[in-house]
CSV table of C-alpha atoms and ligand atoms in Angstrom, one decimal:
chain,number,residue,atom,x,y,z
A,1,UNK,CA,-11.5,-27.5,11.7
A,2,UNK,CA,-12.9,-25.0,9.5
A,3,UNK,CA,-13.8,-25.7,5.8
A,4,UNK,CA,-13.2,-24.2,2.8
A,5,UNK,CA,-16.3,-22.5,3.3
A,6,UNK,CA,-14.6,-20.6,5.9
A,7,UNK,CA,-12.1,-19.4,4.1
A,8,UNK,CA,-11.8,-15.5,4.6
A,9,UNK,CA,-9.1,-12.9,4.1
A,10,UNK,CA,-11.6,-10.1,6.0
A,11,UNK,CA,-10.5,-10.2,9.1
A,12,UNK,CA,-6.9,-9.7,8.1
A,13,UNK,CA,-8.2,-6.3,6.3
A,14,UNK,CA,-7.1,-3.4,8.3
A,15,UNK,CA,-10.2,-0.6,8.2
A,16,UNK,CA,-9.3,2.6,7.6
A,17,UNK,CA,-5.7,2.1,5.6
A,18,UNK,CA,-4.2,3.4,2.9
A,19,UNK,CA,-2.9,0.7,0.1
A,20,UNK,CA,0.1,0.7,1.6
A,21,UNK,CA,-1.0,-0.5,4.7
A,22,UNK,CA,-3.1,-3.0,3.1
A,23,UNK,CA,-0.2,-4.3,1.5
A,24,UNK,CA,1.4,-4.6,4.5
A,25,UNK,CA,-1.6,-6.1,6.5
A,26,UNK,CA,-1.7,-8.8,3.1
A,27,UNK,CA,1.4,-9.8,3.7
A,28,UNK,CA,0.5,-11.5,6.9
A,29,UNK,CA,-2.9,-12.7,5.3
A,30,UNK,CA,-4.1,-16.5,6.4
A,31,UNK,CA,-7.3,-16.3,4.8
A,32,UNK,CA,-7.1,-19.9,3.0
A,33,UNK,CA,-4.6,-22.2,2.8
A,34,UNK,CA,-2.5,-20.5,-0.1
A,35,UNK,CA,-0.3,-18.8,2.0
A,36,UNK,CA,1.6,-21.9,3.2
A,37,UNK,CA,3.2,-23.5,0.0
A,38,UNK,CA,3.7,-19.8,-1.7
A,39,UNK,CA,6.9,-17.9,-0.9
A,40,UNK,CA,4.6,-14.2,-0.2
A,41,UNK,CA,2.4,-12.7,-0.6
A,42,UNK,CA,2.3,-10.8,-4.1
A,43,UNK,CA,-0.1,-7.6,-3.7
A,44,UNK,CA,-1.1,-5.4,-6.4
A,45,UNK,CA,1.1,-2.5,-7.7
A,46,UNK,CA,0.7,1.0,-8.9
A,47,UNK,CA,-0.3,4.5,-7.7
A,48,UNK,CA,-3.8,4.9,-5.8
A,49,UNK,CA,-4.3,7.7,-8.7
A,50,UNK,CA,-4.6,5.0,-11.3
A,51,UNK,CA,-7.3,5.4,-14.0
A,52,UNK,CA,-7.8,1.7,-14.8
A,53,UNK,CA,-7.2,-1.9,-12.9
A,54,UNK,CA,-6.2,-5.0,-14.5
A,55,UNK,CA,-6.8,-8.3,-12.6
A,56,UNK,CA,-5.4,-11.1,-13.1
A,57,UNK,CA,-5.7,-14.6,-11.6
A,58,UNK,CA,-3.1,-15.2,-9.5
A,59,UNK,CA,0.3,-14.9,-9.1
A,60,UNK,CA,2.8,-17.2,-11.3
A,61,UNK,CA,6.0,-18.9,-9.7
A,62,UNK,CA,8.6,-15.6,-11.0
A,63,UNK,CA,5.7,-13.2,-9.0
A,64,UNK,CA,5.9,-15.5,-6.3
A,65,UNK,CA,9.7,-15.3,-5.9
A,66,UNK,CA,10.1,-11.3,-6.5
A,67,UNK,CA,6.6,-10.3,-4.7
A,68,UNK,CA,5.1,-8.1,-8.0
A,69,UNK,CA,2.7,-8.9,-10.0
A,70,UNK,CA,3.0,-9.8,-14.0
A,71,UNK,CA,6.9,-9.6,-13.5
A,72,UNK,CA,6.6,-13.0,-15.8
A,73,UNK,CA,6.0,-13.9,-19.3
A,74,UNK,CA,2.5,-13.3,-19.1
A,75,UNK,CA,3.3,-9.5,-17.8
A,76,UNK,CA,5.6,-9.4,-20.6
A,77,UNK,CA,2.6,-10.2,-23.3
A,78,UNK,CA,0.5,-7.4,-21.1
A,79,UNK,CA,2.7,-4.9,-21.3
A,80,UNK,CA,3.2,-4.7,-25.0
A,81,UNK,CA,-0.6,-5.1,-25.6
A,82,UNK,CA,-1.6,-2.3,-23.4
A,83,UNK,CA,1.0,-0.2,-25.5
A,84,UNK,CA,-0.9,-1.5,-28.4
A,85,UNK,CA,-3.8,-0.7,-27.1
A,86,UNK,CA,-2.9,2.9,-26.2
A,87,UNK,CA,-2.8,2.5,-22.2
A,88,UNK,CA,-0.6,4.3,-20.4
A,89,UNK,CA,1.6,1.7,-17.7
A,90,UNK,CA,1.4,5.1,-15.8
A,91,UNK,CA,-2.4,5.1,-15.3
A,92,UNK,CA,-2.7,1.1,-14.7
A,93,UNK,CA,-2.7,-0.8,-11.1
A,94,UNK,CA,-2.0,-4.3,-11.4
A,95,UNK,CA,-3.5,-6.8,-9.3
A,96,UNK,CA,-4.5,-10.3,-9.2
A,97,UNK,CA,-8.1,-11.8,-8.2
A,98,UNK,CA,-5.6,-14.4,-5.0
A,99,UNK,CA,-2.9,-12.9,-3.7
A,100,UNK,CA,-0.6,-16.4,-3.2
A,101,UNK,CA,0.7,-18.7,-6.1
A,102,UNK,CA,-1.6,-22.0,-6.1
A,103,UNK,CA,1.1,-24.8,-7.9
A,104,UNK,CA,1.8,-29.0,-7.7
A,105,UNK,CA,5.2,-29.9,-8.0
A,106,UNK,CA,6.4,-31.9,-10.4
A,107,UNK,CA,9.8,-33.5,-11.6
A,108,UNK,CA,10.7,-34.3,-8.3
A,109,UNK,CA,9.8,-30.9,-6.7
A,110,UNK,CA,11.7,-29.3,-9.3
A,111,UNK,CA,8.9,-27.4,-10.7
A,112,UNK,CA,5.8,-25.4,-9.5
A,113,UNK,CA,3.0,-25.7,-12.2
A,114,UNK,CA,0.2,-23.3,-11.6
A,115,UNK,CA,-2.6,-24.8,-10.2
A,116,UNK,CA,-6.0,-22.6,-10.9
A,117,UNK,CA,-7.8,-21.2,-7.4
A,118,UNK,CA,-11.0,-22.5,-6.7
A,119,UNK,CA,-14.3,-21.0,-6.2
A,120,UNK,CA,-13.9,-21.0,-2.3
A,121,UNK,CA,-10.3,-19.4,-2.8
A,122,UNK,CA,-10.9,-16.8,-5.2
A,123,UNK,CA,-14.7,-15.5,-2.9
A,124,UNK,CA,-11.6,-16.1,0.2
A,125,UNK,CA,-9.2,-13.3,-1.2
A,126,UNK,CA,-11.4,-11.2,-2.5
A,127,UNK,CA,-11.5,-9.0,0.7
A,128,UNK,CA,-8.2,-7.9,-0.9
A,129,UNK,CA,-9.8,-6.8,-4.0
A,130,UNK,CA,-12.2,-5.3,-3.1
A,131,UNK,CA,-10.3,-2.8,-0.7
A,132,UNK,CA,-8.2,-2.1,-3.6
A,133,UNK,CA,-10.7,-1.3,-5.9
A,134,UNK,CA,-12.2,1.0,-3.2
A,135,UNK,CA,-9.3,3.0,-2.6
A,136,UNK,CA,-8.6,3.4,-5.9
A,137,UNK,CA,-11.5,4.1,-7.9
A,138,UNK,CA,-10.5,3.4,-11.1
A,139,UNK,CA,-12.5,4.7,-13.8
A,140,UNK,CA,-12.5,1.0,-15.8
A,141,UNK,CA,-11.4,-2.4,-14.2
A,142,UNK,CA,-9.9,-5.2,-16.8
A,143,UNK,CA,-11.1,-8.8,-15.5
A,144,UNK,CA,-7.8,-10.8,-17.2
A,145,UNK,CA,-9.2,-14.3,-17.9
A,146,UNK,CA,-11.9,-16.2,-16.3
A,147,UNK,CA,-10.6,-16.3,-12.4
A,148,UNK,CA,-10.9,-12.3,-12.6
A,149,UNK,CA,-14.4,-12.1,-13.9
A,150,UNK,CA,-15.8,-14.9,-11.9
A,151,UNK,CA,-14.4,-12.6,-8.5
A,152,UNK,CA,-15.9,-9.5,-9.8
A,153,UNK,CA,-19.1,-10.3,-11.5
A,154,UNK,CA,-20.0,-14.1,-9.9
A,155,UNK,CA,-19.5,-17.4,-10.5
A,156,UNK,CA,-21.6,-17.4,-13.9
A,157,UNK,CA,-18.8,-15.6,-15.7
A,158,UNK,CA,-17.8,-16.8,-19.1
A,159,UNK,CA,-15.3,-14.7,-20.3
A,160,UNK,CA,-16.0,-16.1,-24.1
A,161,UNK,CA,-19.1,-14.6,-23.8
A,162,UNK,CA,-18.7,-11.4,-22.1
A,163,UNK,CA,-15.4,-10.5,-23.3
A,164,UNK,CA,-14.9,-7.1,-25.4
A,165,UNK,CA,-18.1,-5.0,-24.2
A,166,UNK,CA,-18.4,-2.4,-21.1
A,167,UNK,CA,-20.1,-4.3,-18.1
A,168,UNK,CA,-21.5,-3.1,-15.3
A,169,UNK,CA,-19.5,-3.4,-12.2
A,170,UNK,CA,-21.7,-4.3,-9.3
A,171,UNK,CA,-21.1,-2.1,-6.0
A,172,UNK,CA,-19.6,-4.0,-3.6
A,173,UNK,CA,-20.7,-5.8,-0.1
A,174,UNK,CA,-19.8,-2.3,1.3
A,175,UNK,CA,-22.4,-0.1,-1.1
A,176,UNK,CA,-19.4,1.6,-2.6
A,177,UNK,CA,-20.4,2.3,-6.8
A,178,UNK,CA,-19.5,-0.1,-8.7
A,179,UNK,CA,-17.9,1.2,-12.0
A,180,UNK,CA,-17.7,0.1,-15.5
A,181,UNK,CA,-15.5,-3.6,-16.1
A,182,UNK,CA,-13.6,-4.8,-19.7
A,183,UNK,CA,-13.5,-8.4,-19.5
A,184,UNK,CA,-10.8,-10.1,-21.9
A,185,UNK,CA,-8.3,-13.5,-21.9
A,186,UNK,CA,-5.5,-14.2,-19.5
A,187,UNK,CA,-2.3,-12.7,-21.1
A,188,UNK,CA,-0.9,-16.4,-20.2
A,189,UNK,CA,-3.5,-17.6,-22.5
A,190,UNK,CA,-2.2,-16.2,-25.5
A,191,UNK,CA,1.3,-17.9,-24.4
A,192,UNK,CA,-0.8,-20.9,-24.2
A,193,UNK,CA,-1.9,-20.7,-27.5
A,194,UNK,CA,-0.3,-23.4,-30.4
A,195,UNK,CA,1.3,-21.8,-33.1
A,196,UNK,CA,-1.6,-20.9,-35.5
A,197,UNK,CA,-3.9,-19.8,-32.8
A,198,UNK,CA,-1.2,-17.0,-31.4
A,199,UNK,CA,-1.5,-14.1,-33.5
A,200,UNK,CA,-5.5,-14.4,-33.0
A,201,UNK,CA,-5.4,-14.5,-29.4
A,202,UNK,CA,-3.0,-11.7,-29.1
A,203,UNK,CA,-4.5,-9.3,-31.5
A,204,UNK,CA,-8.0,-10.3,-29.7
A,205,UNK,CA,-6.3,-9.3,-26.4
A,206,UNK,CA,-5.5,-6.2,-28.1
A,207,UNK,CA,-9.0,-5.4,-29.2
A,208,UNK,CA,-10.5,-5.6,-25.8
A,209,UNK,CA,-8.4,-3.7,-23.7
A,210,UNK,CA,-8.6,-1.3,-27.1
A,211,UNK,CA,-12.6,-0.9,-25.8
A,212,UNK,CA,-11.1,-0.2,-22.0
A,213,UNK,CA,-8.8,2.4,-23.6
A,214,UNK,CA,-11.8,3.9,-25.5
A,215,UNK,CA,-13.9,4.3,-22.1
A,216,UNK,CA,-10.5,5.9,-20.6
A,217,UNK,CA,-10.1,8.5,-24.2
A,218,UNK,CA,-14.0,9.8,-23.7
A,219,UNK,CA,-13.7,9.9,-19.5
A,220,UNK,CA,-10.7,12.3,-20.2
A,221,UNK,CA,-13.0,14.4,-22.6
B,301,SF4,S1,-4.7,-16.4,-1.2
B,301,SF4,FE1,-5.7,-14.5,-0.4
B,301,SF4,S2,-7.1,-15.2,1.2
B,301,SF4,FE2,-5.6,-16.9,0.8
B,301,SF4,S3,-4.0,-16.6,2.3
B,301,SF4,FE3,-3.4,-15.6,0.3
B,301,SF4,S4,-4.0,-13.4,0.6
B,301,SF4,FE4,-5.1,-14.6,2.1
């Protein structure tokens, strides 16, 4: 019985395809356990073209039931800050770091309440990511929150401390380049937030994908 040490979306990576065939290929992924409790599969979206990659953590229980990514409230609070920030929608992929919904039930089964991937499950997908980022070759990747950073740059990742600043992006297992990464909060985190801490964590959300926007403004120069 393998452990969670085995866990491993690569074999379930088709070589060679486009993202389309990688989201198809995902869709069949049994790289960890995820896949069984989550309705699908929820790969990333946007055009292979795109300038910039956000990635979040996973996907939340309205991604799970419509298969896109930040379709929730979380993708709600994203969306306005990256207009606020001066990013385009047009020029953004969305992604997350696991492609299935971790939850527990509660109230009876009534309720799926996200459940944060661990180490082993976040290194398991990341296959995924990684072949995205490849095809794409966005000039700047976003790390949403803390899952997203710890995939891209290691387990070491803080994102109160490296949050707001350009960071290298190693290359990947493949020697592809790496690239430049913006690390900021989960957008879910500044739903989270109690009253008095909201406007702060939004406008701080703001600010940092404000420095990814920066790094797109002088690459179009
Ligand atoms: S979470 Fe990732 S590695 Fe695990 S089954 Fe889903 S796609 Fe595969």
């Amino acid at each position: 019985m393998p452990g969670p040490e085995d866990y491993d979306a690569g074999p379930f990576v088709p070589v060679g395809a486009d993202l389309q065939g990688l989201r198809d290929a995902a869709a069949g992924c049994r790289g960890c356990p995820l896949f069984r409790e989550a309705t699908r599969t929820v790969f990333g979206s946007g055009e292979a073209s795109a300038r910039v990659v956000l990635v979040g953590e996973q996907p939340g229980d309205q991604e799970d039931r419509k298969g896109e990514p930040f379709v929730g409230p979380a993708g709600g609070v994203l969306t306005r800050a990256l207009a606020e920030a001066g990013i385009d929608p047009a020029e953004a992929y969305v992604t997350n770091a696991v492609k299935h919904f971790k939850f527990e039930r509660q109230e009876r089964g009534k309720r799926r309440i996200h459940k944060a991937p661990t180490l082993h499950e976040i290194s398991a997908c990341r296959p995924w990511l990684a072949s995205e980022l490849r095809l794409i070759g966005p000039e700047v990747v976003v790390a949403l929150g803390a899952t997203a950073g710890k995939s891209l740059l290691g387990s070491s990742f803080r994102v109160t401390q490296q949050r707001g600043v350009p960071l290298v992006l190693p290359p990947d297992g493949d020697g592809e380049a790496g690239g430049t990464l913006v690390a900021t909060i989960h957008p879910s985190a500044v739903l989270r937030a109690d009253a008095a801490a909201r406007a702060g964590a939004y406008a701080g959300l703001i600010a940092d994908l404000g420095v990814a926007a920066r790094l797109l403004d002088d690459g179009s120069r």
